[in-house]
Tab-separated table of C-alpha atoms and ligand atoms in Angstrom:
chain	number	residue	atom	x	y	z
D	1279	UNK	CA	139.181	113.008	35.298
D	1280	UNK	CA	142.015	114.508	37.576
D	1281	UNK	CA	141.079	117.155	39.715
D	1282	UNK	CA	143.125	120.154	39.896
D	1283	UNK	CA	143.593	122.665	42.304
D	1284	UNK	CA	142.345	126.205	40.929
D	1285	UNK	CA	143.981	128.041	43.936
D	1286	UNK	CA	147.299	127.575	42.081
D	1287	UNK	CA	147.492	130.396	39.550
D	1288	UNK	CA	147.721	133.794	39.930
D	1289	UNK	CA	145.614	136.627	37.795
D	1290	UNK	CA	148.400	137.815	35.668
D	1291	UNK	CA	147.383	141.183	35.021
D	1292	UNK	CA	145.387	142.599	31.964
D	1293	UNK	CA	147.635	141.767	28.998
D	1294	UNK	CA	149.779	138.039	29.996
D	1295	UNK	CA	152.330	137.703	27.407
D	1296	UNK	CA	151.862	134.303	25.035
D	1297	UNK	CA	155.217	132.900	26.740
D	1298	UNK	CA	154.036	133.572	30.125
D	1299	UNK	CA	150.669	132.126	29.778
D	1300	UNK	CA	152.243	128.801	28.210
D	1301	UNK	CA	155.124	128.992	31.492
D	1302	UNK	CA	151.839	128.966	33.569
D	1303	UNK	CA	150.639	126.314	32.070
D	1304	UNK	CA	153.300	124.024	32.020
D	1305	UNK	CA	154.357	124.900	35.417
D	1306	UNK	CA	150.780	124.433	37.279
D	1307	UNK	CA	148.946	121.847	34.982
D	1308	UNK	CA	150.113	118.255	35.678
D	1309	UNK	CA	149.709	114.928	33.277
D	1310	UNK	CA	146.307	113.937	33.331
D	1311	UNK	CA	146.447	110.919	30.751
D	1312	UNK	CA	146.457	107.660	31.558
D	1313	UNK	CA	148.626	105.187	30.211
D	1314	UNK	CA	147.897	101.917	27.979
D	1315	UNK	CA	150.104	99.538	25.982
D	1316	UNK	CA	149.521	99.152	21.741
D	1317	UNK	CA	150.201	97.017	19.396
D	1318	UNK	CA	153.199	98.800	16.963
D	1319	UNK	CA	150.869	99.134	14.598
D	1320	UNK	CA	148.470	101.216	16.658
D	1321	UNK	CA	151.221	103.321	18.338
D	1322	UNK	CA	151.753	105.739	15.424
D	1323	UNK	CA	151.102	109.720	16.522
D	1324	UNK	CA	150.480	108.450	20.077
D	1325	UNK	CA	152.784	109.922	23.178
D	1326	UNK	CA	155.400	107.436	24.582
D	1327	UNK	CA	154.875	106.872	28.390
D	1328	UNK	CA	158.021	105.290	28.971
D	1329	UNK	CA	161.985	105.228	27.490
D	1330	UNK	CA	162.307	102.575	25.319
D	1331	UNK	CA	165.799	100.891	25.668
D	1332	UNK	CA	167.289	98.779	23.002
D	1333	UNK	CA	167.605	95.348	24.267
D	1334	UNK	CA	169.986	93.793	21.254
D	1335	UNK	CA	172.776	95.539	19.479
D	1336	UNK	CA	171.200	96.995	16.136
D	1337	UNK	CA	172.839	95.034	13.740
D	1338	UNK	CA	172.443	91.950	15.806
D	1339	UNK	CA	175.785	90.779	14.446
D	1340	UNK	CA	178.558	92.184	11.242
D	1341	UNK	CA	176.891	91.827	8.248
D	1342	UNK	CA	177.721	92.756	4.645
D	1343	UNK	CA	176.609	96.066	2.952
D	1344	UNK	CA	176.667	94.727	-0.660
D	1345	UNK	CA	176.532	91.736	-3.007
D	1346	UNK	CA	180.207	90.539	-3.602
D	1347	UNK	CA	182.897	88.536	-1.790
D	1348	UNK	CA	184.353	88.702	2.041
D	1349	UNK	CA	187.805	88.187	2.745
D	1350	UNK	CA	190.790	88.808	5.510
D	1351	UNK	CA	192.163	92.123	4.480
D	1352	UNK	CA	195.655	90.609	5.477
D	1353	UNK	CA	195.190	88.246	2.563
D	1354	UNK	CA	195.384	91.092	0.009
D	1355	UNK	CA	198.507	91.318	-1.993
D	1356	UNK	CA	200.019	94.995	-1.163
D	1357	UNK	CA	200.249	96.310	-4.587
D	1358	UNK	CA	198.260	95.205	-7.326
D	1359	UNK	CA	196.040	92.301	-7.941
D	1360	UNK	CA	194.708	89.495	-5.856
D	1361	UNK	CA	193.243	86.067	-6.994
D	1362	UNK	CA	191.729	83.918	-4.562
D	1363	UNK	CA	189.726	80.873	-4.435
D	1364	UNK	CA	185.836	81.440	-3.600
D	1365	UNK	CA	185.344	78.971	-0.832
D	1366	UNK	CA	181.947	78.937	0.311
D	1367	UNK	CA	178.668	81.093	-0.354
D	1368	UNK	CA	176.426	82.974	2.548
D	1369	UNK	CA	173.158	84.445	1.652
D	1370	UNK	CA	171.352	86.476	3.942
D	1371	UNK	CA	169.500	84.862	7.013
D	1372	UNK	CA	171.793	81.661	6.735
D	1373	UNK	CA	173.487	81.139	9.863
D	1374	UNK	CA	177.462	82.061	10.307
D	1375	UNK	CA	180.583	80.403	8.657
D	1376	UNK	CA	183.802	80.606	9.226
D	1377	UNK	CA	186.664	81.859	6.791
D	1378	UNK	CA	188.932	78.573	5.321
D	1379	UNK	CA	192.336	78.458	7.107
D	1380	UNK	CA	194.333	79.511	4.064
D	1381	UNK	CA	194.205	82.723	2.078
D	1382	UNK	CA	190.622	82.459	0.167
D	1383	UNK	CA	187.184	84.538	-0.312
D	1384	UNK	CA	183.567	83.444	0.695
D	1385	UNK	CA	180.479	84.772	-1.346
D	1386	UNK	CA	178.606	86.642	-0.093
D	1387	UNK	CA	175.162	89.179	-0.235
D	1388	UNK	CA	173.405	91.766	1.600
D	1389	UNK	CA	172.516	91.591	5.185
D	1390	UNK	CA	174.287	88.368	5.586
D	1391	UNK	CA	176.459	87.373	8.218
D	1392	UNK	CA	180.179	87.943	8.128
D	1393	UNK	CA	182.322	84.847	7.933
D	1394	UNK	CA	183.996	85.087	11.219
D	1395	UNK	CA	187.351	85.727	10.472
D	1396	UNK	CA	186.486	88.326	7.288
D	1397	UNK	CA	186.970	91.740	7.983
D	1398	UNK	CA	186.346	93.523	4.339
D	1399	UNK	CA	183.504	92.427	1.575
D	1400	UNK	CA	184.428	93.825	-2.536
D	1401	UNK	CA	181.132	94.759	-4.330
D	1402	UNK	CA	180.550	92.390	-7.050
D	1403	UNK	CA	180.796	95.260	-9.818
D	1404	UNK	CA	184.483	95.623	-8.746
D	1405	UNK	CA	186.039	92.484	-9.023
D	1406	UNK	CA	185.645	89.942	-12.035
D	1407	UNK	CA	185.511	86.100	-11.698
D	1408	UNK	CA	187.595	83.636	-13.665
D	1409	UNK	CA	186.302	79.954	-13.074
D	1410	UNK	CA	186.534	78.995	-9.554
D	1411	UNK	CA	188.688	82.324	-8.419
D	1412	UNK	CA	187.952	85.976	-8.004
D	1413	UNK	CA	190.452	88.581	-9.163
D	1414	UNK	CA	190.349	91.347	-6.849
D	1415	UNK	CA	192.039	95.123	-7.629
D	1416	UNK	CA	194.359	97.169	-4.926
D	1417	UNK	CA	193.169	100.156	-2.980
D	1418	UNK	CA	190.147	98.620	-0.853
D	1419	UNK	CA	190.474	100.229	3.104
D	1420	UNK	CA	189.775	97.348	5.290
D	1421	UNK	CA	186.388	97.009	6.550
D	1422	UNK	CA	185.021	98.127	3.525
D	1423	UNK	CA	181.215	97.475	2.648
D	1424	UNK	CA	180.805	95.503	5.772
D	1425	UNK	CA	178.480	96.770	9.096
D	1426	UNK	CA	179.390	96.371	12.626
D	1427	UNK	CA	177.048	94.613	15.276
D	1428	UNK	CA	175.583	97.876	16.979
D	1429	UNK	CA	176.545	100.668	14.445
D	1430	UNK	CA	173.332	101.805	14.055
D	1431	UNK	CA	171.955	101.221	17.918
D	1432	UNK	CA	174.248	99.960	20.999
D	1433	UNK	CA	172.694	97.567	23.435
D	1434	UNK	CA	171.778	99.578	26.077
D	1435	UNK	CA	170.579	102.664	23.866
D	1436	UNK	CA	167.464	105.045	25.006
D	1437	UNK	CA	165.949	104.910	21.582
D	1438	UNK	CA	162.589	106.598	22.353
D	1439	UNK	CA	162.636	109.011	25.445
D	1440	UNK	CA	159.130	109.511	27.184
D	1441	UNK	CA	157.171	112.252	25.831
D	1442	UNK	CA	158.101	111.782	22.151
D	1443	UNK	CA	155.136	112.049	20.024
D	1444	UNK	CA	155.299	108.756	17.943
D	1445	UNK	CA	156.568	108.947	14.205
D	1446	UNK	CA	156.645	106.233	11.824
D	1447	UNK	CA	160.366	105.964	11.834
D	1448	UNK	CA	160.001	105.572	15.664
D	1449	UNK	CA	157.711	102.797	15.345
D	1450	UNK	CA	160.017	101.242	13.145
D	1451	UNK	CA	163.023	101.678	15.377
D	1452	UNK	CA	160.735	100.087	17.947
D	1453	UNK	CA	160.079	97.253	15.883
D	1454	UNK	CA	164.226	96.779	14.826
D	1455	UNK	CA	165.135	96.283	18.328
D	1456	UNK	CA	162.432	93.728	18.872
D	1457	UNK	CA	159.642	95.316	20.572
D	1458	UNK	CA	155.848	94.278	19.496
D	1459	UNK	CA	154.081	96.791	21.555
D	1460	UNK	CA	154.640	100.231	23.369
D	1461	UNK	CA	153.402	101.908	26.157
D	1462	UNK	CA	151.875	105.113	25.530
D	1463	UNK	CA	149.448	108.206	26.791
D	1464	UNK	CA	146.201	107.219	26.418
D	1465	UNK	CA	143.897	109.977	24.032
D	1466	UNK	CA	142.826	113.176	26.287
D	1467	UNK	CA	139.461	113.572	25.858
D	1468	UNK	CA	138.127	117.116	24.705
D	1469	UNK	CA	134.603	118.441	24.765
D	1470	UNK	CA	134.065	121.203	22.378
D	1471	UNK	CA	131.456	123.725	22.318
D	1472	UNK	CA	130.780	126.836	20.204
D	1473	UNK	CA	128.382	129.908	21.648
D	1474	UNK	CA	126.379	132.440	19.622
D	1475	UNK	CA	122.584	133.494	19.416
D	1476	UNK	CA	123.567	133.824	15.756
D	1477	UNK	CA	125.313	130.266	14.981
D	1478	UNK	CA	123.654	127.178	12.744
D	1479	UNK	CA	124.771	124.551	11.186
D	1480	UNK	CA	125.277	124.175	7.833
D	1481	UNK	CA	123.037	122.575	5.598
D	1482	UNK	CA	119.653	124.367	6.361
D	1483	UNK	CA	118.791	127.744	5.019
D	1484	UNK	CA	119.887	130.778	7.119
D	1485	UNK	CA	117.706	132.683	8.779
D	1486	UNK	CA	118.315	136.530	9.306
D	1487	UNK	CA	121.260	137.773	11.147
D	1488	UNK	CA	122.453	134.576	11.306
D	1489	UNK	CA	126.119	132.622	10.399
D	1490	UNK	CA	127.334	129.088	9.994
D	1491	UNK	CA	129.310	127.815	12.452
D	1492	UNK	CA	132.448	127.339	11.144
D	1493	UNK	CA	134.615	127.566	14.043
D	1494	UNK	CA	133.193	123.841	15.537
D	1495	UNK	CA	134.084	121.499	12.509
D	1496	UNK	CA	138.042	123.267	12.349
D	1497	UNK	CA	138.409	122.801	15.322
D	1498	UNK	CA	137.484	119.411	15.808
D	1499	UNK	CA	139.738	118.882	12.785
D	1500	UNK	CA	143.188	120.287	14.608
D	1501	UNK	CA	142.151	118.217	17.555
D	1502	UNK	CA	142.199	115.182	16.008
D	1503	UNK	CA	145.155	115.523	14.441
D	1504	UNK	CA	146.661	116.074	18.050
D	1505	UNK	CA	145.370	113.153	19.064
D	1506	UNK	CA	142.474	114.170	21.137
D	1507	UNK	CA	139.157	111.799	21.482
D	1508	UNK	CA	136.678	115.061	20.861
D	1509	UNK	CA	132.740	114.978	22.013
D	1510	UNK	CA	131.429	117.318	19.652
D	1511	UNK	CA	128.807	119.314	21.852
D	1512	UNK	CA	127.112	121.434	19.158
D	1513	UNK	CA	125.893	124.925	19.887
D	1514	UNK	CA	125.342	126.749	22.964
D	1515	UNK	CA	123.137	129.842	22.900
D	1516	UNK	CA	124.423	133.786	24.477
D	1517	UNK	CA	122.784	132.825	27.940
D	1518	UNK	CA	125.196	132.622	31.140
D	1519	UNK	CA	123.638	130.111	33.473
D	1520	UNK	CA	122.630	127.805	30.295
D	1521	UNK	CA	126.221	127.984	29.250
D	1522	UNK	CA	127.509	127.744	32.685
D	1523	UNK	CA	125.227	124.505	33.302
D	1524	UNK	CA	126.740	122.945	30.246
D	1525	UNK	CA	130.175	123.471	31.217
D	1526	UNK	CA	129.584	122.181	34.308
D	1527	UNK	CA	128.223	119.062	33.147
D	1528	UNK	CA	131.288	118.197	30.779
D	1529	UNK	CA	133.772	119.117	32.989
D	1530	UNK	CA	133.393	115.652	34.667
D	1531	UNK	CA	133.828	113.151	31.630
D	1532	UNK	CA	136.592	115.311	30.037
D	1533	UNK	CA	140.403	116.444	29.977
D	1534	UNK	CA	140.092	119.715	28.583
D	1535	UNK	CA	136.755	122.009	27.988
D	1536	UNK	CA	137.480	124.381	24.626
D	1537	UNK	CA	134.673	127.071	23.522
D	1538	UNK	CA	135.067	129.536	20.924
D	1539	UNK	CA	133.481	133.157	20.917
D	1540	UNK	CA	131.542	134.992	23.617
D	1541	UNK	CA	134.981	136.085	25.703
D	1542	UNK	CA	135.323	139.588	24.595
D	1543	UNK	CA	134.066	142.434	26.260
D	1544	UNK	CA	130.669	142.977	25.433
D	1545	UNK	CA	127.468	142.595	27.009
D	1546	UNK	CA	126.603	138.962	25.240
D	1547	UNK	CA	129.317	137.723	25.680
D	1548	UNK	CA	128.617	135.053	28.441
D	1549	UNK	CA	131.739	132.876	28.680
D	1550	UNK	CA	134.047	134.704	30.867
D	1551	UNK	CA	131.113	135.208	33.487
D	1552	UNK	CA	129.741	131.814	33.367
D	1553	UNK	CA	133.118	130.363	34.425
D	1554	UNK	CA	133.772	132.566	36.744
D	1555	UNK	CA	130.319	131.406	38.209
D	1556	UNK	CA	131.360	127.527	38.274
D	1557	UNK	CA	135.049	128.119	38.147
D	1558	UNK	CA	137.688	130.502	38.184
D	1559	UNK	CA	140.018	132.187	35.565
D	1560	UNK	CA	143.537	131.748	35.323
D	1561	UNK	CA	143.993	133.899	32.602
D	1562	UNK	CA	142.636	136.172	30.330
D	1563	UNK	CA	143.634	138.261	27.568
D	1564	UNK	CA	146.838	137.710	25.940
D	1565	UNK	CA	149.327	139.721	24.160
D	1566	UNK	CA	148.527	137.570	20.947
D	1567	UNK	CA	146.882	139.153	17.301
D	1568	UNK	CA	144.392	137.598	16.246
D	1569	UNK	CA	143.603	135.999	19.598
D	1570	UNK	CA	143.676	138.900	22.342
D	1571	UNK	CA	140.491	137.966	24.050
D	1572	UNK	CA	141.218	134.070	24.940
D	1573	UNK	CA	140.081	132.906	28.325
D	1574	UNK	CA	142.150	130.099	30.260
D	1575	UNK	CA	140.287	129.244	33.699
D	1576	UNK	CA	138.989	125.589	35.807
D	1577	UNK	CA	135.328	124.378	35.593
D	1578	UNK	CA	135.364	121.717	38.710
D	1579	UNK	CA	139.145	121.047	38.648
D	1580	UNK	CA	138.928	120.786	34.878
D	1581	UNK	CA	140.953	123.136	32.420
D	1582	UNK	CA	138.694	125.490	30.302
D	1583	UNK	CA	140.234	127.241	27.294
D	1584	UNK	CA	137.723	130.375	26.044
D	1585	UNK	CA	138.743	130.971	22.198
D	1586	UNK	CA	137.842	133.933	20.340
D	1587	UNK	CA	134.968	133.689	17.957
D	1588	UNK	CA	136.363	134.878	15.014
D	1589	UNK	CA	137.762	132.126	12.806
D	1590	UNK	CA	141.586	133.190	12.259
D	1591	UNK	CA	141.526	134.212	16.082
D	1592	UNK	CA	140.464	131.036	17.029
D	1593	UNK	CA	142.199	129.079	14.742
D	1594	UNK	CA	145.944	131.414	15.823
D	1595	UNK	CA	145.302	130.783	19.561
D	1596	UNK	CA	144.274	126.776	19.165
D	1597	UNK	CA	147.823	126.593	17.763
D	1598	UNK	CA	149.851	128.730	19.873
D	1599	UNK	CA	148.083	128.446	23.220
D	1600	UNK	CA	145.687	124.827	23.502
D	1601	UNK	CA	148.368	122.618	21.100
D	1602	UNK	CA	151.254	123.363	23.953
D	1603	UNK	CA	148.340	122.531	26.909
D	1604	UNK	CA	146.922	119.971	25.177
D	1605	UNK	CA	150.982	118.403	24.815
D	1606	UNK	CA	150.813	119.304	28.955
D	1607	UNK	CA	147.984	117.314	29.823
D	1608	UNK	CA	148.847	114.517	27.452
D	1609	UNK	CA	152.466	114.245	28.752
D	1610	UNK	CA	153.950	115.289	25.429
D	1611	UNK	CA	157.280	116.611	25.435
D	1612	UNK	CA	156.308	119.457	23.233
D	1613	UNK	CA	158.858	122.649	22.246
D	1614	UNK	CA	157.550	125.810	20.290
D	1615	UNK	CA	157.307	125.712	16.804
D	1616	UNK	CA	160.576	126.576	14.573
D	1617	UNK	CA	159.584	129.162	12.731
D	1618	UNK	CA	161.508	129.363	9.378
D	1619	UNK	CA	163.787	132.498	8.369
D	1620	UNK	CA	162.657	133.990	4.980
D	1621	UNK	CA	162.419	137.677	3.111
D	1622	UNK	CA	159.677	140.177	3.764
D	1623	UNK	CA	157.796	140.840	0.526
D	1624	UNK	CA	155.958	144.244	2.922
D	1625	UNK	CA	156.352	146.467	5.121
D	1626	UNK	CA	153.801	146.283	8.314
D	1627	UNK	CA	153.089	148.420	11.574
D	1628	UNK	CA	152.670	146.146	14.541
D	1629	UNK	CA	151.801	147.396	18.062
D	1630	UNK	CA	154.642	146.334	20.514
D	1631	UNK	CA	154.030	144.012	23.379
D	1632	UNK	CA	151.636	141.701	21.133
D	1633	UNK	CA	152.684	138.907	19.147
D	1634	UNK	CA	151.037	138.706	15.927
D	1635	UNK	CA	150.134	136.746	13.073
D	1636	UNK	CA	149.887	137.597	9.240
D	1637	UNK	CA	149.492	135.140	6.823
D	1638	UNK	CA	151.087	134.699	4.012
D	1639	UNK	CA	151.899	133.208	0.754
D	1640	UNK	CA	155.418	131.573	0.228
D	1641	UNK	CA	157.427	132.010	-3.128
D	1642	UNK	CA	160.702	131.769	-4.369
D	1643	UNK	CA	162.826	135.120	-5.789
D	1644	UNK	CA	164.888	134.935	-8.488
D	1645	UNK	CA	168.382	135.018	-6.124
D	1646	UNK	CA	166.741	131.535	-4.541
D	1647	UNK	CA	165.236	132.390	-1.293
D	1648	UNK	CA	162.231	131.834	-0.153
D	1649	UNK	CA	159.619	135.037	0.234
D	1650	UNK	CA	156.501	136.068	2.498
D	1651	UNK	CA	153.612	137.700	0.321
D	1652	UNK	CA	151.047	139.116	2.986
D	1653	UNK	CA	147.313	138.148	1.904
D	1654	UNK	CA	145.492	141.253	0.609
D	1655	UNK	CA	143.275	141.106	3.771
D	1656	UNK	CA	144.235	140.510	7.767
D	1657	UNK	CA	140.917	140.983	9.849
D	1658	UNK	CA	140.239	138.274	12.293
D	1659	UNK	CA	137.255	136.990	10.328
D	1660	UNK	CA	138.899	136.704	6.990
D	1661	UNK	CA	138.935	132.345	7.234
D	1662	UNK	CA	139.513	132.548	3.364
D	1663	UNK	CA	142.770	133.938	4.202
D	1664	UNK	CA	144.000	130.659	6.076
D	1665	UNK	CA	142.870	128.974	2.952
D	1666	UNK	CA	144.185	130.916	0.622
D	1667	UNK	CA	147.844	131.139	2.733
D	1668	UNK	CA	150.907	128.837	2.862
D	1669	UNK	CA	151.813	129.936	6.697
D	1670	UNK	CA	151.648	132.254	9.343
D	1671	UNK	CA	154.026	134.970	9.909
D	1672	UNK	CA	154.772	135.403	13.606
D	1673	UNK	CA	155.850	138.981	14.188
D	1674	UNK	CA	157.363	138.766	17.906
D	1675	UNK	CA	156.063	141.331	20.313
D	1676	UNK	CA	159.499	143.797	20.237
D	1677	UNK	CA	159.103	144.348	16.670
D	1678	UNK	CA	157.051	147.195	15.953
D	1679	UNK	CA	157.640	147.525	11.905
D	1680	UNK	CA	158.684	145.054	8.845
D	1681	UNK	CA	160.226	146.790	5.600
D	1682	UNK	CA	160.117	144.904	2.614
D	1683	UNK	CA	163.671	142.734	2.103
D	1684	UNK	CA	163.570	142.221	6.217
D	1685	UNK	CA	164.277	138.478	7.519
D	1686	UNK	CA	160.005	137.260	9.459
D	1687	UNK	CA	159.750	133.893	10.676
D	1688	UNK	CA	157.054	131.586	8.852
D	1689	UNK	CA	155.471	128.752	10.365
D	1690	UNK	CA	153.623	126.930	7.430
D	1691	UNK	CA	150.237	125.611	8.080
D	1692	UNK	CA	151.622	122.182	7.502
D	1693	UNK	CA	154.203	122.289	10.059
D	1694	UNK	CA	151.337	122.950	12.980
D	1695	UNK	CA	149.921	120.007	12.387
K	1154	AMP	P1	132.297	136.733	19.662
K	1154	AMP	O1	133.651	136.464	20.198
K	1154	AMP	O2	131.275	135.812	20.182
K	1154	AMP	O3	131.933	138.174	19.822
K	1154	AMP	O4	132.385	136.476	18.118
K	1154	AMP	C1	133.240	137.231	17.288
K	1154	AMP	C2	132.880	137.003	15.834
K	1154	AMP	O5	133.092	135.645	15.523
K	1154	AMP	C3	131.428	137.286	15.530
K	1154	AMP	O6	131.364	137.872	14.255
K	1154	AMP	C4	130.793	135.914	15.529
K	1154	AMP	O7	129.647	135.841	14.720
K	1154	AMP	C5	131.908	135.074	14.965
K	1154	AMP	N1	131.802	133.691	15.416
K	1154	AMP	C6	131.644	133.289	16.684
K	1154	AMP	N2	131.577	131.960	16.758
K	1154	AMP	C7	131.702	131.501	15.496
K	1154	AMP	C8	131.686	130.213	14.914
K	1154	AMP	N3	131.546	129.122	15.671
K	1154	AMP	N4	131.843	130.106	13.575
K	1154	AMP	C9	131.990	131.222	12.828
K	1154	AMP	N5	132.017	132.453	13.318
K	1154	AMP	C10	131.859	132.614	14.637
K	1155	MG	MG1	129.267	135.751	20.352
């Protein structure tokens, strides 16, 4: 795993703001993943390493857009009807043909090649055939219903820039212009851990004072779908040196160490100290709700992210501050999140300086736009409320109240992800 300097960052004071943290990160964390070359069929949510130029012209050559007959424009009468004889037939993948010498039309169907010397194709629905001739009507533009060589892609084109995270339409660009493999990013590989005396799994019975651990299996979820190659490493107990051993022994195999709970405050919680012991903290504390208490720092060269322990908090901040590291280390070209423009349903108080999240459901009022409807409930712990929510509202950190009827941004659980 790369090594990175921890001698690079500077403790940002008590409260860093969201955007400054993420600036920090993108400025002092380099690319860490490797690079490999896939199959098309493999490449699909994988990070290009490399532009992709187009090699051929995309159409290789002028083709026709419908089923019907190609023709010189130059042989259509003016005004009024045209009759010519149907010399010929092309079907798509024959090779080319050229146009007769005199004034005639070819057959013709979809994808095929362009007689060379035809210039204009008439959808069969618009003409009608008697015997060996087809009458054409007035009024059809030249170069109607027939594609250039290139229109879609030029020869030469950057049709995938490095850093793109692979779509299926990409892939199928990829594949248009002739390419059977691409070289991408290979997976970063992210150890997860979650801490707390009171944590067990589910499936056995709980014993007093103690919780599920929900936080481990969500997680893991959200990192797959980034891509990431996760080591699931269960549950650490409150207790520094264990948890500062552990860390220390992942930090080796892995791009990225991610914990949730035990960074706040109080006297069991463990994280914070134990890296400081076997690392150092870039940051800690952000100006993020639910989230304040997250912990960014280096175990051995190797990033650390501390989440909260509460669910939403931890779910909020694995969005909004590990997805853009994660895109960092991976070498994804990764912008924030659009957040969509709709109609306040509520009014809200909001501490300035912190950016915060309420979620909400998403409906649609009678004059057609699209409303937020806050869930009944917004503490940190409330995970039925991410279940029971269409999207996050992000309030930005210089608002300080909503009334109902004012324009929030929404960033639906779906889009995250
Ligand atoms: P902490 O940050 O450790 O003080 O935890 C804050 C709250 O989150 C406490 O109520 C914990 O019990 C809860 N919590 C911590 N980790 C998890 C987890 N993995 N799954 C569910 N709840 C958790
Ligand atoms: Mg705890």
């Amino acid at each position: 795993m790369a090594q990175l300097t921890d001698d690079c960052f500077a403790f940002g004071g008590q409260l860093m703001s969201v955007d400054d943290a993420l600036a920090l990160i993108a400025e002092r964390l380099p690319v860490v993943a490797g690079i490999e070359t896939v199959p098309l069929h493999e490449a699909d949510g994988r990070i290009a390493a490399e532009d992709v130029i187009a090699a051929i012209d995309l159409p290789p050559f002028d083709n026709s857009a419908v089923d019907g007959y190609a023709l010189r424009h130059t042989d259509l009468a003016p005004n009024g009807e045209t009759r010519l004889p149907v010399e010929g037939r092309i079907a798509a993948g024959q090779a080319g043909r050229e146009m007769g010498s005199g004034p005639s039309a070819v057959r013709i169907f979809t994808g095929a090649r362009m007689p060379d010397g035809a210039d204009t194709v008439f959808m069969q629905e618009d003409v009608t055939v008697e015997g060996t001739k087809v009458v054409l009507p007035p009024g059809l533009k030249r170069g109607s219903n027939r594609r250039l060589a290139g229109e879609d892609v030029a020869k030469g084109t950057t049709i995938i820039t490095a850093g793109r995270r692979l779509r299926p339409q990409d892939i199928g660009l990829a594949a248009a212009i002739g390419r059977p493999h691409l070289t991408v990013r290979k997976s970063l590989k992210v150890a997860v851990f979650s801490t707390g005396d009171e944590l067990a799994e589910p499936g056995g019975a709980l014993s007093q004072g103690a919780i599920h651990d929900s936080n481990r299996v969500m997680l893991v979820a959200l990192l797959k779908r980034f891509g990431a190659e996760v080591s699931d490493l269960g549950i650490l107990r409150d207790d520094r040196t264990l948890l500062a051993a552990r860390l220390t022994e992942a930090a080796s195999a892995h791009d990225l160490l991610l914990t949730s709970g035990g960074v706040s405050t109080g006297e069991e919680d463990h994280v914070k100290p134990a890296v400081e012991t076997v690392g150092s903290l870039v940051f800690w504390r952000l100006g993020i709700k639910p989230g304040r208490p997250v912990a960014m720092g280096l175990v051995q060269g190797t990033p650390f992210v501390g989440l909260p322990g509460n669910p939403v908090a931890a779910y909020v901040t694995l969005l909004f501050v590990v997805r853009p590291l994660l895109a960092r280390l991976g070498g994804e070209d990764f912008g924030p999140p659009l957040g969509i423009p709709v109609r306040s349903t509520f009014a809200y108080r909001k501490k300035a300086g912190r950016l915060e999240f309420v979620r909400v459901s998403l409906q649609r009022a009678a004059d057609g736009l699209l409303e937020a409807v806050k869930f009944p409930r917004d503490g940190a712990g409330i995970l039925s409320s991410l279940t029971g929510s269409d999207a996050l509202a992000g309030l930005p950190g210089e608002i300080t109240r909503i009334e109902p009827g004012d324009t929030i941004e929404v960033y639906p659980h779906r889009m995250l992800y």
